[in-house]
Amino acid sequence: MYIRMKRLLTMLLVAAMAVNVSAQANKYIVKTKGAKKVAVEEQTAEGTEVQEEEPEDEIARNFRYVSMCDWGKGMRFMVIPDKKDLVVKTFADAETDQMVSNMKLRHKIMVYQGHENTGGLHEHVNFICEDDGKAYYFEVPTASFDDYCFGKLGVPTLAYLGDVDIAIDFFRDKSLFTLANEYYVDTELDGDGYEVITDVKEGTEVKVVAVGVGTRNYPVKIIVTDKTGREFYQNVAISRTNSGMRDDEFEISNKKLHLFSGAFELPADNMAASEAYRHYVGQEVYTKYPSVFTDANDRPVKIGRLSTFKIMDIRSQRGTNYVMVTVRGLGSGKTYTKQVTFVSEDVTGDIAGTHEDLYDNLFAAGNPLNIPGVKKEHLSDIQKGVVNKGFSENEVKLALGDPSGGGDMDSNTYTMVYKHPGKPYACVFMDKKTRTVKSIKH
């Protein structure tokens, strides 16, 4: 009894020295804007299912997995009960040995104090609560701590704050690119309500506005905003410390979108993936066909033939053969985006017998007005595929494409014949001397 009391006093002394009683405004609880304040009952449980990241490169260097066997004193966790945790109690009060409701400990911070064999059937994993200064323990369900710690089960309900603390600094004000097909929006300011959104386009550039705690399985909640000011979030597990999930569970399809590498992409990763297309940036191009682009307000806009642009950026779409091309109109100065591919197989979207989302079919390098014989006053008709008397040979090709045939008729005239499948027939009679259109037969 004396030894037990001595141990409790020691643990409480550590708490008095290290405890920073939880502030009324918890920095780890963050919400997207628009969440409403509601009356929440005590049994409200954290219900957001989110997933973990496969760390790589810069992420891997900053977020290290720590096996439970290697936990060090002072590691901090937050109690985040899931629905299933409302039935089974996790922690016992070290002074009374009475089990404590997980909801009573919800959002409290537990500081790891090591493990010990108390002489009973099971060992205890000890914690000091930063918020109430009390000592608690988790009793491992196996005969020894060593037998238990090598597994991935960890301590239920505990979200690892080590990842959250690193993430708060690492992601502060960073730009990211979206990769998932669904994200979340908070609906309750003081509860766990959320709404699922599925209209965020892959490759959307977003900015991190807040980082806090998510769930036990996926402890880092990253809130971002897009260029329209809409905020949404994803909970991700990064180091996987105490996530309570096996590695293979993170590969399940409905969980991959909650890995960091499935939810977001760092600009550096995107730039590396886009390196092959860098030489296109800065080039002037024009469209060969009418096509639908997306404007700065994320609205579809039909762009006509021979519209001229400067390529501002090309970014890979991870896991696909597509890239997102950002262009700026040479005349209008307006910015548009278009998803295209440089790979000709399995391409969707067909216009006039050609795949319009294949880059080389949609865009031609240069500016039509820099092509010899092309006059600005003729461009309006050329865009419509109309050829008039006096047009140059290059203007005819811009309007109708390359001829399917033709040749000399006499010493003064040659023809350019258009007999392409699915297109109107046309025979253009050209003056040999001036190399301009004499007449057109349809």
XYZ file of C-alpha atoms in Angstrom:
442
model
C 0.000 0.000 0.000
C 2.840 2.362 0.898
C 4.588 1.657 -2.426
C 1.367 2.262 -4.327
C 0.753 5.594 -2.574
C 4.356 6.639 -3.138
C 4.026 5.904 -6.855
C 0.810 7.944 -7.058
C 2.383 10.881 -5.255
C 5.357 10.790 -7.607
C 3.113 10.783 -10.662
C 1.033 13.649 -9.302
C 4.200 15.645 -8.555
C 5.253 15.190 -12.196
C 1.807 16.380 -13.203
C 2.070 19.504 -11.051
C 5.355 20.402 -12.692
C 4.452 19.553 -16.273
C 0.739 20.225 -16.418
C -0.443 23.149 -18.412
C -4.117 23.028 -17.627
C -6.110 23.004 -20.829
C -7.084 26.486 -21.926
C -10.744 27.206 -22.366
C -10.055 27.642 -26.095
C -8.378 24.410 -27.166
C -5.868 25.144 -29.953
C -6.206 21.597 -31.254
C -9.955 21.860 -31.960
C -10.330 23.676 -35.291
C -13.406 24.132 -37.493
C -14.136 25.232 -41.039
C -15.932 28.567 -41.258
C -19.693 28.365 -41.267
C -19.950 25.710 -38.536
C -22.964 26.497 -36.336
C -22.990 26.564 -32.548
C -25.416 23.907 -31.353
C -26.395 22.324 -28.084
C -24.405 19.108 -27.872
C -25.156 16.291 -25.485
C -22.381 14.535 -23.622
C -22.766 11.385 -25.689
C -21.766 13.156 -28.933
C -18.937 11.096 -30.407
C -16.240 11.868 -32.907
C -17.506 10.224 -36.063
C -15.336 11.453 -38.896
C -13.633 8.595 -40.699
C -10.431 9.844 -42.173
C -7.286 8.314 -43.377
C -3.607 8.288 -43.190
C -0.845 9.389 -45.358
C 1.903 7.396 -46.889
C 4.797 9.611 -45.941
C 7.492 10.145 -48.493
C 10.333 12.548 -49.068
C 9.862 15.732 -47.031
C 6.858 14.311 -45.221
C 8.756 11.203 -44.147
C 11.608 13.288 -42.795
C 9.314 15.320 -40.573
C 6.761 12.746 -39.425
C 8.371 9.666 -37.883
C 6.499 6.549 -36.847
C 7.074 5.670 -33.183
C 6.249 2.117 -32.177
C 4.528 1.789 -28.824
C 7.580 -0.191 -27.703
C 9.654 2.968 -28.198
C 7.340 5.560 -26.666
C 9.207 8.022 -24.472
C 7.982 9.804 -21.370
C 6.346 13.098 -22.225
C 4.719 11.985 -25.497
C 1.309 13.684 -25.701
C -2.012 12.313 -26.887
C -5.592 13.576 -26.927
C -8.568 11.431 -25.982
C -10.811 11.248 -29.063
C -13.496 8.618 -28.432
C -15.159 7.023 -31.428
C -18.710 5.652 -31.309
C -17.495 2.215 -30.291
C -15.555 3.770 -27.406
C -18.793 4.877 -25.733
C -19.426 1.293 -24.655
C -15.946 0.155 -23.603
C -14.023 2.266 -21.081
C -10.317 2.717 -21.771
C -8.709 4.332 -18.732
C -8.768 3.727 -15.001
C -8.225 6.375 -12.341
C -4.844 5.443 -10.820
C -5.934 6.525 -7.354
C -9.213 4.622 -7.175
C -8.650 1.884 -9.812
C -12.144 2.751 -11.087
C -12.725 2.819 -14.843
C -13.551 6.275 -16.230
C -16.012 7.101 -19.005
C -14.275 7.977 -22.266
C -16.707 10.830 -22.786
C -15.665 12.328 -19.450
C -12.069 12.364 -20.733
C -12.980 13.540 -24.240
C -10.512 16.123 -25.599
C -8.304 15.823 -22.529
C -4.555 15.537 -23.108
C -2.753 12.484 -21.772
C 1.035 12.571 -21.225
C 2.772 9.197 -21.379
C 4.671 8.237 -18.219
C 5.915 4.747 -19.100
C 4.617 1.283 -18.236
C 4.946 -0.950 -15.186
C 4.087 -4.348 -13.809
C 2.010 -3.814 -10.696
C 2.019 -7.468 -9.702
C -1.326 -8.194 -11.280
C -2.174 -10.221 -14.362
C -1.597 -7.323 -16.752
C 0.803 -4.406 -16.998
C -0.275 -0.767 -16.854
C 0.495 1.983 -19.354
C 0.586 5.156 -17.263
C -0.454 8.710 -18.122
C -0.815 12.075 -16.436
C -3.716 14.215 -17.644
C -2.647 17.765 -18.475
C -6.172 19.048 -17.927
C -7.063 17.738 -14.464
C -3.598 16.792 -13.156
C -4.738 13.278 -12.318
C -2.996 9.980 -13.035
C -4.654 7.376 -15.249
C -3.598 4.038 -16.655
C -4.512 1.709 -19.495
C -4.301 -1.973 -18.674
C -2.819 -3.924 -21.577
C -4.947 -6.949 -22.520
C -1.946 -9.302 -22.664
C 0.249 -10.696 -19.942
C 3.122 -8.328 -20.733
C 3.709 -4.940 -22.291
C 6.362 -6.405 -24.600
C 3.874 -8.885 -26.034
C 1.386 -6.089 -26.692
C 3.497 -3.197 -27.921
C 4.792 -4.874 -31.087
C 1.288 -4.928 -32.534
C -0.526 -1.986 -34.111
C -3.372 -1.838 -31.587
C -1.818 0.829 -29.357
C -3.941 2.596 -26.738
C -7.558 3.085 -27.856
C -9.044 6.611 -28.153
C -5.650 8.367 -28.140
C -4.814 10.635 -31.098
C -1.071 11.314 -31.294
C -0.455 15.025 -30.799
C 3.191 14.757 -31.847
C 2.041 14.644 -35.481
C -0.425 17.484 -34.897
C 2.191 19.756 -33.306
C 4.626 19.177 -36.187
C 1.853 19.637 -38.747
C 0.771 22.973 -37.259
C 4.188 24.447 -38.089
C 4.946 22.365 -41.183
C 1.724 23.183 -43.050
C 1.215 26.753 -41.801
C 0.144 28.929 -44.782
C 1.351 26.257 -47.221
C -0.231 25.801 -50.625
C -1.337 22.276 -51.501
C -3.091 20.536 -54.382
C -6.157 18.349 -53.865
C -6.068 14.696 -54.897
C -9.160 13.124 -53.297
C -12.742 12.909 -54.513
C -14.341 13.880 -51.226
C -13.642 16.228 -48.335
C -15.515 17.506 -45.287
C -17.100 20.709 -43.989
C -17.918 21.240 -40.295
C -21.565 21.884 -39.505
C -21.293 22.236 -35.720
C -19.026 24.681 -33.936
C -19.139 22.797 -30.641
C -19.884 19.290 -31.897
C -18.707 16.730 -34.418
C -21.261 17.279 -37.187
C -19.912 17.456 -40.705
C -21.012 17.445 -44.317
C -19.348 15.463 -47.097
C -18.551 17.373 -50.290
C -17.636 15.681 -53.557
C -17.319 18.591 -55.997
C -13.674 19.516 -55.350
C -11.767 18.981 -58.581
C -8.531 17.026 -58.466
C -5.570 19.369 -58.745
C -7.347 22.346 -57.147
C -4.800 24.655 -55.548
C -5.678 25.354 -51.924
C -4.091 27.118 -48.971
C -3.878 25.736 -45.443
C -5.773 27.964 -43.016
C -5.722 25.795 -39.860
C -4.380 22.511 -38.523
C -5.746 20.706 -35.485
C -6.665 17.297 -34.149
C -8.846 14.926 -36.144
C -9.549 11.378 -34.992
C -7.576 8.641 -33.262
C -6.986 6.787 -36.554
C -6.319 9.939 -38.562
C -5.141 12.534 -36.041
C -4.171 15.515 -38.222
C -7.070 17.698 -39.356
C -6.010 19.988 -42.204
C -8.405 22.815 -43.094
C -7.819 24.462 -46.476
C -9.462 27.170 -48.549
C -9.743 27.368 -52.329
C -9.542 30.533 -54.430
C -13.277 31.180 -53.931
C -12.841 31.265 -50.147
C -14.633 27.972 -49.511
C -13.104 26.024 -46.628
C -13.063 22.244 -46.268
C -10.903 19.702 -44.485
C -9.475 16.231 -44.435
C -8.288 14.199 -41.441
C -5.103 12.308 -42.213
C -2.739 9.975 -40.408
C 0.834 10.805 -41.261
C 3.344 8.913 -39.117
C 0.683 6.314 -38.148
C 1.848 6.428 -34.524
C -0.882 4.793 -32.374
C -3.298 4.906 -35.313
C -4.671 1.518 -34.287
C -4.649 0.300 -37.887
C -2.518 -2.228 -39.719
C -0.566 -1.067 -42.750
C -2.738 -3.090 -45.121
C -5.877 -1.392 -43.783
C -4.619 1.903 -45.152
C -4.709 0.394 -48.652
C -8.473 -0.160 -48.613
C -9.998 1.997 -51.353
C -12.305 4.030 -49.106
C -9.376 4.849 -46.839
C -6.766 5.806 -49.429
C -8.389 9.182 -49.926
C -7.514 9.950 -46.313
C -3.833 9.231 -46.666
C -1.935 12.481 -47.057
C -0.675 11.223 -50.409
C -4.274 10.472 -51.365
C -5.756 13.739 -50.117
C -3.160 16.415 -50.808
C 0.038 17.021 -52.722
C 2.861 19.373 -51.860
C 3.814 21.854 -54.605
C 7.337 20.415 -54.683
C 5.954 16.950 -55.483
C 3.746 18.386 -58.189
C 6.626 20.322 -59.720
C 8.784 17.216 -59.821
C 6.022 15.258 -61.539
C 5.506 18.119 -63.998
C 9.164 18.542 -64.921
C 8.665 16.742 -68.263
C 6.299 19.477 -69.406
C 8.249 22.496 -68.229
C 9.484 23.419 -71.726
C 5.872 24.108 -72.775
C 5.475 26.850 -70.178
C 5.791 30.302 -71.747
C 4.949 29.103 -75.267
C 2.274 30.757 -77.377
C -0.347 28.389 -78.766
C -3.681 28.526 -80.534
C -6.628 26.141 -80.564
C -7.282 23.960 -83.584
C -10.839 23.167 -82.549
C -13.591 24.731 -80.444
C -13.282 23.403 -76.919
C -14.661 23.942 -73.421
C -12.213 25.445 -70.901
C -12.744 26.483 -67.271
C -12.499 30.153 -66.360
C -11.143 31.780 -63.184
C -14.555 31.440 -61.523
C -14.608 27.689 -62.202
C -17.261 28.077 -64.889
C -17.186 26.255 -68.254
C -16.485 28.541 -71.209
C -16.546 27.550 -74.879
C -13.382 28.703 -76.628
C -13.396 29.081 -80.405
C -10.909 27.895 -82.996
C -7.715 29.904 -83.422
C -7.992 31.430 -79.953
C -4.508 32.464 -78.917
C -2.943 31.846 -75.523
C 0.267 31.813 -73.583
C 0.839 28.690 -71.490
C 1.325 29.745 -67.875
C 1.581 26.360 -66.162
C 1.274 22.613 -66.732
C 0.771 20.371 -63.714
C 0.540 16.606 -63.614
C -2.571 14.918 -62.278
C -1.134 12.199 -60.077
C -2.183 8.671 -60.976
C -3.472 9.637 -64.438
C -2.127 10.431 -67.915
C -3.666 13.889 -67.708
C -2.206 17.292 -66.946
C -3.872 20.565 -66.009
C -2.877 23.307 -68.455
C -3.288 26.918 -67.370
C -3.378 29.461 -70.223
C -3.812 33.217 -70.523
C -5.542 34.801 -73.511
C -3.167 36.939 -75.561
C -5.921 39.421 -76.349
C -8.251 39.228 -73.357
C -5.675 38.551 -70.642
C -8.142 36.132 -69.047
C -6.929 32.911 -67.440
C -8.384 29.487 -68.238
C -7.583 25.888 -67.384
C -7.998 22.741 -69.427
C -7.307 19.115 -68.567
C -5.495 17.430 -71.455
C -3.262 14.464 -72.084
C -0.100 13.847 -74.048
C -0.941 10.133 -74.334
C -3.068 9.206 -77.343
C -4.504 5.909 -76.106
C -7.813 5.657 -74.258
C -8.630 9.328 -74.703
C -12.203 10.469 -74.213
C -13.893 13.426 -75.803
C -14.211 13.496 -79.576
C -14.618 16.487 -81.875
C -14.804 16.167 -85.649
C -13.081 12.807 -85.632
C -10.170 13.859 -83.417
C -9.643 13.650 -79.676
C -9.916 17.200 -78.395
C -8.249 16.475 -75.063
C -5.084 15.205 -76.717
C -2.711 18.161 -76.447
C -1.242 17.953 -79.951
C -4.685 17.727 -81.527
C -6.122 20.613 -79.546
C -3.204 23.057 -79.602
C -0.798 24.236 -82.291
C 2.363 26.097 -81.405
C 2.660 29.776 -82.318
C 0.265 32.569 -83.194
C -1.851 32.418 -86.375
C -1.129 36.074 -87.089
C 2.574 35.252 -87.319
C 1.940 32.737 -90.115
C 2.873 34.241 -93.506
C -0.166 35.349 -95.507
C -2.594 35.360 -92.559
C -4.432 38.662 -92.119
C -6.126 39.786 -88.936
C -9.242 40.910 -90.773
C -9.744 37.371 -92.123
C -9.525 35.602 -88.738
C -13.241 35.855 -87.942
C -14.195 33.933 -91.111
C -11.295 31.515 -90.712
C -12.491 30.634 -87.185
C -15.868 29.696 -88.682
C -14.246 27.537 -91.366
C -15.204 29.989 -94.113
C -12.916 30.605 -97.110
C -13.344 33.674 -99.327
C -11.838 34.932 -102.548
C -8.400 36.456 -101.965
C -7.503 34.213 -99.033
C -3.930 32.930 -98.994
C -3.022 29.252 -99.039
C -2.132 29.353 -95.343
C -5.466 30.974 -94.558
C -7.255 28.192 -96.429
C -5.366 25.580 -94.380
C -6.191 27.378 -91.142
C -9.867 27.468 -92.098
C -10.262 23.978 -93.565
C -7.170 22.040 -92.522
C -4.765 20.176 -94.758
C -6.294 19.231 -98.122
C -6.999 15.586 -98.965
C -5.952 16.106 -102.570
C -5.565 18.587 -105.426
C -3.103 19.585 -108.111
C -2.522 21.666 -111.209
C -5.506 22.364 -113.443
C -3.680 24.496 -115.984
C -0.774 26.926 -116.152
C -2.621 29.500 -114.058
C -4.627 27.443 -111.564
C -4.160 24.689 -109.028
C -6.688 23.159 -106.636
C -6.879 22.280 -102.944
C -9.506 19.540 -102.538
C -11.242 18.760 -99.212
C -13.013 15.425 -99.120
C -12.622 14.333 -95.509
C -15.097 11.848 -93.987
C -17.807 13.607 -92.026
C -16.904 17.045 -93.383
C -18.424 19.117 -96.227
C -16.785 18.731 -99.638
C -14.889 21.743 -100.962
C -12.659 22.411 -103.941
C -10.643 25.616 -103.681
C -9.250 27.066 -106.919
C -5.980 28.905 -106.351
C -4.154 31.438 -108.528
C -0.635 30.140 -109.204
C 0.875 33.577 -109.480
C -0.595 35.194 -106.358
C -1.232 31.905 -104.460
C -4.610 33.258 -103.404
C -8.164 31.915 -103.761
C -9.820 32.513 -107.137
C -13.084 30.680 -106.347
C -14.554 27.890 -104.199
C -16.803 25.004 -105.228
C -18.810 23.232 -102.475
